[in-house]
Coordinates of C-alpha atoms in Angstrom, one line a residue:
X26 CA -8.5 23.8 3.2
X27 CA -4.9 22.7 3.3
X28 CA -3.7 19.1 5.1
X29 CA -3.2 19.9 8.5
X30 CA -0.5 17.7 10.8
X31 CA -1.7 15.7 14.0
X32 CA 0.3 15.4 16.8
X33 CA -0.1 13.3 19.5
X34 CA 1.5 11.2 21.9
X35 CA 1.9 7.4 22.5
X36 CA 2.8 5.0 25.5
X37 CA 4.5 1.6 24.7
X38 CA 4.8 -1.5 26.8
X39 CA 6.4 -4.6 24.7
X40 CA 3.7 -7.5 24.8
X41 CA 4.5 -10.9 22.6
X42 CA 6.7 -9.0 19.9
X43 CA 4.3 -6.3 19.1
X44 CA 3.1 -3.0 21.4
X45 CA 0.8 -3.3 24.0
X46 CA -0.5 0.5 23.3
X47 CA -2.1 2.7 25.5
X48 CA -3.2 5.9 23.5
X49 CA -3.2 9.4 24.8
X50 CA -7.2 10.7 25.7
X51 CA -8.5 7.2 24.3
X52 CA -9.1 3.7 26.5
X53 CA -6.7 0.9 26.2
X54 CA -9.5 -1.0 24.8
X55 CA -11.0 0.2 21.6
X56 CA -13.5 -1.2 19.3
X57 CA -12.7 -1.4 15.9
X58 CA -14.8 -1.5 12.8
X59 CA -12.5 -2.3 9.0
X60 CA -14.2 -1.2 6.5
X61 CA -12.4 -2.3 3.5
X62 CA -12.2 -2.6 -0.6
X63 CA -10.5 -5.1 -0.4
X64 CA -9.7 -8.4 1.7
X65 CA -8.7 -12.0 1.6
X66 CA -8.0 -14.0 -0.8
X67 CA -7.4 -10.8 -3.0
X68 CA -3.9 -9.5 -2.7
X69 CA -3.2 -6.7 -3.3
X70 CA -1.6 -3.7 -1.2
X71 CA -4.8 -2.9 0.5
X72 CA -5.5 -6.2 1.6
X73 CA -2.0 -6.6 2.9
X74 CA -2.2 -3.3 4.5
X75 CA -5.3 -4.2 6.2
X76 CA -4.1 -7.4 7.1
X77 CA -0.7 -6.4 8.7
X78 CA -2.5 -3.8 10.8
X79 CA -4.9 -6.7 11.9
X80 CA -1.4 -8.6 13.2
X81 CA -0.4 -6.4 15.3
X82 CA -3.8 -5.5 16.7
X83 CA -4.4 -9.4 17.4
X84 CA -0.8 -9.2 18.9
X85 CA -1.0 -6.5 21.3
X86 CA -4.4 -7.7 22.6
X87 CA -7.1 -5.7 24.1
X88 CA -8.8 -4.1 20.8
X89 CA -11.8 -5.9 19.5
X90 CA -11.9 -5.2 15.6
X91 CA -14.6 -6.3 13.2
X92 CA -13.4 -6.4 9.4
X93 CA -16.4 -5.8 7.0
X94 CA -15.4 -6.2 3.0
X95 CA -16.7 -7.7 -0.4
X96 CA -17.4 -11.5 -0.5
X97 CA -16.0 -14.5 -0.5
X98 CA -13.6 -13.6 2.7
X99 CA -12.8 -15.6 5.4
X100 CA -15.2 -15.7 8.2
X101 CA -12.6 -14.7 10.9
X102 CA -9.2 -13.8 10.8
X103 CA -6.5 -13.9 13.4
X104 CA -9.9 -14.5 15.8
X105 CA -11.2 -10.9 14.6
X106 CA -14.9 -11.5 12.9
X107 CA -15.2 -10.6 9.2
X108 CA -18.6 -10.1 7.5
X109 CA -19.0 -9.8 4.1
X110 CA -20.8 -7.9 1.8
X111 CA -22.5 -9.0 -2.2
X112 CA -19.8 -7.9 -4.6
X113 CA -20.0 -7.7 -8.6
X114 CA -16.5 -8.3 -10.8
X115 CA -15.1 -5.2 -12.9
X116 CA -12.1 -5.5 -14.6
X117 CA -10.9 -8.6 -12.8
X118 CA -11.4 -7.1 -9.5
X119 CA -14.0 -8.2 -6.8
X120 CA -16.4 -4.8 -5.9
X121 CA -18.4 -4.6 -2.6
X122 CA -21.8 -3.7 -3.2
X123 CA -22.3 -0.5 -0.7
X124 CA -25.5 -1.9 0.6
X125 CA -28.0 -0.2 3.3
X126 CA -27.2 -3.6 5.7
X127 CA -23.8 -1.8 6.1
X128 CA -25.5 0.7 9.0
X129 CA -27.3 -1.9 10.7
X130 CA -23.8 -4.1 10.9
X131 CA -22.5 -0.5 12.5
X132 CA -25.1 -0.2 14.6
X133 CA -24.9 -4.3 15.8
X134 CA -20.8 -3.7 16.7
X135 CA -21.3 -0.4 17.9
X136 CA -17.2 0.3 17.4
X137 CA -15.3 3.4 18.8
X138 CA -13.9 4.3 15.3
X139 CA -14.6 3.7 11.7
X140 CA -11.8 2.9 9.7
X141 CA -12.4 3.0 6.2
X142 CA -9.0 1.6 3.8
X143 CA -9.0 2.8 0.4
X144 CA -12.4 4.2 0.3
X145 CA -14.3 4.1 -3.0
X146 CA -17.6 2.4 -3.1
X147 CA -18.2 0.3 -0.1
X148 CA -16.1 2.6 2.3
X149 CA -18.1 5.7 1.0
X150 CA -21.1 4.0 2.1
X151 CA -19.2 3.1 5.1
X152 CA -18.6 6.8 6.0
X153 CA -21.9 7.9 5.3
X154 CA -23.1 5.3 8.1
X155 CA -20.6 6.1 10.5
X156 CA -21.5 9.9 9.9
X157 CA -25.2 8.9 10.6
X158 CA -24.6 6.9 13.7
X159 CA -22.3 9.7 15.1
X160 CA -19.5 7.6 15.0
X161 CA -15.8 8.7 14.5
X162 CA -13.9 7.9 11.7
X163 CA -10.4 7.7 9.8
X164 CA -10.2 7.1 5.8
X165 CA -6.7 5.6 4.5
X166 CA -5.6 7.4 1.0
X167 CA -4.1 4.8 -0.7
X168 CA -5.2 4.2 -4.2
X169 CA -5.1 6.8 -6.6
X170 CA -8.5 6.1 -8.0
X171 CA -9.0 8.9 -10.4
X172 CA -5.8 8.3 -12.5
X173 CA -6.6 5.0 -12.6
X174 CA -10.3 5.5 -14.0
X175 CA -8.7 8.4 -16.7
X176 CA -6.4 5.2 -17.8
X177 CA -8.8 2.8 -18.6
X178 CA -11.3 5.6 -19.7
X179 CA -10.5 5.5 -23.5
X180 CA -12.4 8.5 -24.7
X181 CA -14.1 9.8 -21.6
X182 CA -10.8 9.5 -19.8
X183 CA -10.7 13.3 -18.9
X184 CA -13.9 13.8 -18.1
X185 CA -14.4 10.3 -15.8
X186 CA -11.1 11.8 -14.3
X187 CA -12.4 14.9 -13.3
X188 CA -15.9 13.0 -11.6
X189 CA -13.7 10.5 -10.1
X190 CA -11.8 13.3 -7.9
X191 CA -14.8 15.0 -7.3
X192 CA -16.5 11.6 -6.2
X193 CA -13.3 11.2 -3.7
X194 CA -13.2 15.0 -2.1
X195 CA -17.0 14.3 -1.4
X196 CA -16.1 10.6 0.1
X197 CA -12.8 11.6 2.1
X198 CA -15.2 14.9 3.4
X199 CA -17.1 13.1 5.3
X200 CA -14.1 11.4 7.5
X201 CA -13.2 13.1 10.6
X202 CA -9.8 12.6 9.2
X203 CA -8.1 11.0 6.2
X204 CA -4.7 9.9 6.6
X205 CA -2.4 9.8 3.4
X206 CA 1.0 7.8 2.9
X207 CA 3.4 10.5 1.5
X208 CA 3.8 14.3 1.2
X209 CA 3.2 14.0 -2.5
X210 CA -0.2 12.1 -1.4
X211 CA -0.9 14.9 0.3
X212 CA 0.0 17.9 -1.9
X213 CA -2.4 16.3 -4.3
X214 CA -5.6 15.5 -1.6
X215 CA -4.9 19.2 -0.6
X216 CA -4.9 20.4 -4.1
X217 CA -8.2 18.9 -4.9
X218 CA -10.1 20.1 -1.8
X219 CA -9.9 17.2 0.7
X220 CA -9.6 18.5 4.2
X221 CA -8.7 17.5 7.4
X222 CA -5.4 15.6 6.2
X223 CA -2.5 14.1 7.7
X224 CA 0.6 11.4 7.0
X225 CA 0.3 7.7 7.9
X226 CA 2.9 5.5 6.1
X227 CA 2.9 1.8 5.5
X228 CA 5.4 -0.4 7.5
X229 CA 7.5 -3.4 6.0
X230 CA 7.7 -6.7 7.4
X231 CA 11.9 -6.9 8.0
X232 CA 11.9 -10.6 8.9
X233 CA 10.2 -11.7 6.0
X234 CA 12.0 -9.6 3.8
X235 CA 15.3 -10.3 4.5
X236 CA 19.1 -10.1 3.3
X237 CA 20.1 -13.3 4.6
X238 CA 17.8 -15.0 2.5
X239 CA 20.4 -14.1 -0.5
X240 CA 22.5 -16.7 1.0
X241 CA 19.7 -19.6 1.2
X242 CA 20.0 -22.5 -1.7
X243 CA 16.3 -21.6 -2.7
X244 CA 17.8 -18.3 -4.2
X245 CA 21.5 -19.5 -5.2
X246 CA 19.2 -21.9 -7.8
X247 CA 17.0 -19.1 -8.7
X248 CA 19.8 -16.9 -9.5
X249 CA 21.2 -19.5 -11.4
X250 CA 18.0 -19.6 -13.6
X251 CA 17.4 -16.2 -14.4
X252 CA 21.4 -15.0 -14.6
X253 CA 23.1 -18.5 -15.8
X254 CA 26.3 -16.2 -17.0
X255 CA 26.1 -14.1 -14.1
X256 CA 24.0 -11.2 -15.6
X257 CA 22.8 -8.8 -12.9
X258 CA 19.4 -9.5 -12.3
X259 CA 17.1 -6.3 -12.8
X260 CA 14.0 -7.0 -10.4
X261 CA 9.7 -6.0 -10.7
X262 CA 7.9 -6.7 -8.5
X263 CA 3.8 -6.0 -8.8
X264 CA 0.6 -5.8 -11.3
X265 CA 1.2 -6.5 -14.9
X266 CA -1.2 -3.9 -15.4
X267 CA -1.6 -0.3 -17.5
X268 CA -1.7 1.6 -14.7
X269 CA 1.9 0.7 -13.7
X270 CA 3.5 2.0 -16.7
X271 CA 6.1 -1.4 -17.5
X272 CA 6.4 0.0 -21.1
X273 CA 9.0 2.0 -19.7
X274 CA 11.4 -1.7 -19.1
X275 CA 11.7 -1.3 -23.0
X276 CA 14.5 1.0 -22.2
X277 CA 16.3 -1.1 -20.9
X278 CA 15.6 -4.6 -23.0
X279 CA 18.7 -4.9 -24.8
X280 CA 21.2 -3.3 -21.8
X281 CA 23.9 -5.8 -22.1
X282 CA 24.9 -7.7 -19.3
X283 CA 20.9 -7.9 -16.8
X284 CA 18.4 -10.3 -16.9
X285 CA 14.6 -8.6 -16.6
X286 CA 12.7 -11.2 -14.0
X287 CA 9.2 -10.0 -13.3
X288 CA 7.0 -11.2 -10.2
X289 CA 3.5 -10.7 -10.6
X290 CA 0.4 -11.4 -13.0
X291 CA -2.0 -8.7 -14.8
X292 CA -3.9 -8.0 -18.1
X293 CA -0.9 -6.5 -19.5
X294 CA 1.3 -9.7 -19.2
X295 CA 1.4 -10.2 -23.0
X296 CA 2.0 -6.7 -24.0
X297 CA 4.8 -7.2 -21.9
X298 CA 6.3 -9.6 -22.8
X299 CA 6.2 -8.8 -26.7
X300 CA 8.3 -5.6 -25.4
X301 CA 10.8 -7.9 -23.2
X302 CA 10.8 -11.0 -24.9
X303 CA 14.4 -12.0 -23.0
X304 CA 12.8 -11.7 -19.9
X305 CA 11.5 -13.8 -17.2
X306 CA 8.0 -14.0 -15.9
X307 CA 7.9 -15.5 -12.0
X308 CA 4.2 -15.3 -12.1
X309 CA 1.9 -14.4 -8.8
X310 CA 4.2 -14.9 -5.7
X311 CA 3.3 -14.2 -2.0
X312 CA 5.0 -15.2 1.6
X313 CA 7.8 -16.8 1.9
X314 CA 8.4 -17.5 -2.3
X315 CA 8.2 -13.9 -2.9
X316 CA 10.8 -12.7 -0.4
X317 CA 13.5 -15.4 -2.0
X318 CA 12.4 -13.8 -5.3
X319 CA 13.5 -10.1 -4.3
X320 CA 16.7 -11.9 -1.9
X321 CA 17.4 -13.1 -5.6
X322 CA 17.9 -9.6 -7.3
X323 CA 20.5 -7.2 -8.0
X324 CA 18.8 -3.7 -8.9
X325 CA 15.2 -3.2 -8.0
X326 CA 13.0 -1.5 -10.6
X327 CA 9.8 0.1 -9.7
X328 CA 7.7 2.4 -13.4
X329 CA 4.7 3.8 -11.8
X330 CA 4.1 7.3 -11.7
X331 CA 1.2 7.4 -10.0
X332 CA 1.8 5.2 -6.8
X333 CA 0.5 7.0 -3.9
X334 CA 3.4 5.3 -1.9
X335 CA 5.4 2.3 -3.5
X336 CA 5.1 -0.9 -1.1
X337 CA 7.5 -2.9 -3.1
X338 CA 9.9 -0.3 -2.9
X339 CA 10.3 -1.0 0.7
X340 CA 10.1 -4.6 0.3
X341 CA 13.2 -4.3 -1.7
X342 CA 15.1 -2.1 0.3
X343 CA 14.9 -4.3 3.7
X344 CA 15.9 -7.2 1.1
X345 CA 19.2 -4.7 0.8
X346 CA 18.4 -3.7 -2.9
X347 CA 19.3 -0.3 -4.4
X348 CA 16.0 0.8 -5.6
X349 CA 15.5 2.5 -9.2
X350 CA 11.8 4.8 -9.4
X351 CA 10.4 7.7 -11.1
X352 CA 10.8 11.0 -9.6
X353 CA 7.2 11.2 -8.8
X354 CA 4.6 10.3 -6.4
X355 CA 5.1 8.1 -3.2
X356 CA 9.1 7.3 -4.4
X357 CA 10.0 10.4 -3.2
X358 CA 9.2 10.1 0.0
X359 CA 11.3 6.8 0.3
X360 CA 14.0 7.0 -2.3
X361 CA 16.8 8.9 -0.9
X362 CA 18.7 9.5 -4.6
X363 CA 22.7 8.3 -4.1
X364 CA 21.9 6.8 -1.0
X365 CA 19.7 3.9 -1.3
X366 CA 18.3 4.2 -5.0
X367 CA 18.4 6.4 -8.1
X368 CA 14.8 8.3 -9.1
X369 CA 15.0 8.6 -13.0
X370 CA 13.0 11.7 -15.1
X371 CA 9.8 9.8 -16.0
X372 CA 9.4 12.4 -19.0
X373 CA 12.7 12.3 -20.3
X374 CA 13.5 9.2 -22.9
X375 CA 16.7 7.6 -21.7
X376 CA 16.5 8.5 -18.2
X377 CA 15.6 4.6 -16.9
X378 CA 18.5 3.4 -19.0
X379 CA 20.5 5.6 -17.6
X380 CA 19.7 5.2 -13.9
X381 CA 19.7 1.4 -14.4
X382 CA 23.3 1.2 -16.4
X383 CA 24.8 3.4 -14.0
X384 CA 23.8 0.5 -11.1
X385 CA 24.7 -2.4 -13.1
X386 CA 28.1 -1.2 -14.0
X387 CA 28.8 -0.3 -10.1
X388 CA 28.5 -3.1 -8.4
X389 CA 30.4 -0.6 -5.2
X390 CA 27.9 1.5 -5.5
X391 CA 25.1 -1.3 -5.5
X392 CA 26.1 -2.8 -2.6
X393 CA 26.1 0.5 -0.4
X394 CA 23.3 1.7 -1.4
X395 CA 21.4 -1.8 -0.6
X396 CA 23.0 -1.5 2.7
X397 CA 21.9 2.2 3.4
X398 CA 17.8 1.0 2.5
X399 CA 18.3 -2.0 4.8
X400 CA 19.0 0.5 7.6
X401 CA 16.6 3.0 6.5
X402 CA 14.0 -0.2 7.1
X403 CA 14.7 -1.2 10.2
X404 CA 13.2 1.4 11.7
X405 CA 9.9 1.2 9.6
X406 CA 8.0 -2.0 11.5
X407 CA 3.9 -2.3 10.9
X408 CA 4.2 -2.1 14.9
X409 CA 5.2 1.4 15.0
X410 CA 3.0 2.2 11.8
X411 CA 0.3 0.5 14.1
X412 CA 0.6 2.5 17.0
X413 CA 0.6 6.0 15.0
X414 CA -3.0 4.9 13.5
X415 CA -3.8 3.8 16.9
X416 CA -2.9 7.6 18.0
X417 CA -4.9 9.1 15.4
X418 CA -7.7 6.9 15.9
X419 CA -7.6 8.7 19.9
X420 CA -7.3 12.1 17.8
X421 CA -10.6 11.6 16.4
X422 CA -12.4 9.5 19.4
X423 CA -11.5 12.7 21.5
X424 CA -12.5 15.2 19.2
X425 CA -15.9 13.3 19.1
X426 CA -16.2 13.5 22.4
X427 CA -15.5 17.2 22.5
X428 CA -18.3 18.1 20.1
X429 CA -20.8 16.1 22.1
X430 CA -19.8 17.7 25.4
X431 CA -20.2 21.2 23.7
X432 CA -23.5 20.4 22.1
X433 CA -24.9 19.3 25.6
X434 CA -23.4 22.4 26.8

């Protein structure tokens, strides 16, 4: 079955900066259970995902929300309960356990909706209990799990690829719907069986990440650090990981006239930099830190090729950066080429280089394109992102409803 589009509609009221929501054929007041991969104090997109649509729930007011995810975690967060679950480490990263106890929680809260983020191994289990209670449920497509396992596979790459998308049809099957964050996202759910899909996209945080910032002496020093002979600064922003293909900076190394600064930490960080040994490694960043180090940068360089949307990307385009990404993936959903970015051939050598040089030596062209991706994220808040998964949360508490009234009938 092919990805089908929801439509709804959705009532606004303003209420202490975000929406107070009402949502067509669902109460004001809904009850929400998190089911998540990931959560505080691990960052990572999921868990900042999670955690802006927990801001502008606690904002609007009305919903109660319970946030279950691996352990340690806070034990509340913006006054929404969070209960954990045992977790083992692989690779660096934290795994919840998907343990029976995860029904009985269900069962305890008794929520409205299930909303699973990133489902894998604790939001699978997750769904299955949701399914057993008869309670509705949404699944966010965000990481692209499979082409991560076939990375870090070696041998049995292929073949663990293959499992791992037949492990995710079966997951994302059992959701009343799964939502997905770009068209490409979707083309490939659809082209591996998963039904019932439809488009959610992630919102950016436009008063953090700002273009004002560039004017602040926090960045005029930075700058002065990483471009001391007024090199245009070249900008990452993410893992230092396999799966996010930096090889591909090497291109781009010996460019005369940039400076490569990279934000972020990862297993690859020495591989790295024995391929850019010029360039400059911020380290982990979050807040306040992180949005002076994009306010600091000239040209924005995402490598990936198999982002299922590109979160950064955004971040740099409300910080008014032209954005440089491969033609694939979630990129093309938010790179607009010659308007507010370039998207380079990911399978033809040169092609980075290329895009990249053609930035640095237009500085014109730099600056209007920054401007165009700052206007093309003003209109992307988490609020509005918020209400469109509060919609589709109605779209599934109504058709639950439905089915229960025709099996009684």
């Amino acid at each position: 079955m092919g990805p089908r589009a929801v439509h709804l509609t959705l009532s606004v009221t303003p209420s202490r900066g975000c929406a107070r929501v009402t949502v067509a054929g669902c109460a004001e007041h809904v009850r929400i259970a998190i089911v998540t991969e990931s959560f505080l104090p691990t960052l990572n997109g999921v868990t900042t995902s999670v955690c802006r649509v927990l801001d502008c729930l606690a904002a609007a007011g009305g919903h109660d929300v319970l946030v279950i995810c691996p352990s340690p975690a806070p034990t509340q967060y913006l006054g929404f309960r969070v209960t954990t679950v045992p977790t083992v480490t692989l690779r660096a990263f934290r795994v919840g356990l998907p343990t029976r106890r995860l029904e009985q929680i269900l069962r305890d809260f008794a929520p409205d909706v299930v909303h699973a983020a990133s489902p894998f191994g604790l939001g699978a289990r997750g769904l299955a209990a949701a399914r057993n209670l008869g309670i509705p449920t949404v699944a966010i497509y965000q990481t692209d799990m499979p082409s991560y396992v076939a990375q870090h596979g070696g041998p049995v790459g292929p073949l663990a690829h293959r499992a791992s998308w037949t492990w995710v049809r079966h997951l994302h099957s059992l959701a009343d719907l799964t939502l997905a964050p770009s068209s490409a996202a979707i083309t490939e759910l659809a082209a591996h069986g998963v039904p019932r899909v439809a488009l959610w996209g992630r919102g950016v945080d436009t008063a953090t990440y700002s273009p004002e910032l560039r004017r602040s002496p926090q960045v005029a020093q930075l700058r002065s650090r990483l471009a001391p002979n007024g090199e245009v600064i070249v900008g990452y922003v993410g893992r230092l990981a396999p799966e996010k293909e930096l090889h591909r900076l090497a291109e781009i190394a010996d460019l005369p006239g940039i400076s490569i600064a990279l934000v972020g930490e990862g297993p690859s960080r020495d591989e790295i930099a024995a391929l850019l040994p010029r360039a400059h490694f911020l380290g982990r960043q979050e807040g306040a830190t992180l949005a002076h180090s994009y306010a600091s940068f000239d040209i924005f360089c995402h490598t990936g090729t198999k982002e299922t949307f590109g979160q950064t990307l955004q971040e740099a385009m409300a910080s008014r950066l032209p954005v440089v990404a491969p033609a694939a993936g979630g990129p093309l959903d938010i790179v607009k080429p010659g308007v507010t970015g370039l998207l380079f051939n990911p399978d033809a050598s040169g092609s980075l280089r290329q895009s990249i040089g053609t930035l640095v030596s237009d500085e014109a062209m730099r600056e209007r394109m920054g401007a165009s991706g700052a206007r093309k994220m003003a209109g992307r808040s988490w609020n509005g992102m918020t209400q469109r998964l509060l919609d589709y949360y109605a779209s599934v508490i109504a058709g639950s409803r439905a089915r229960s009234v025709s099996r009684a009938a």
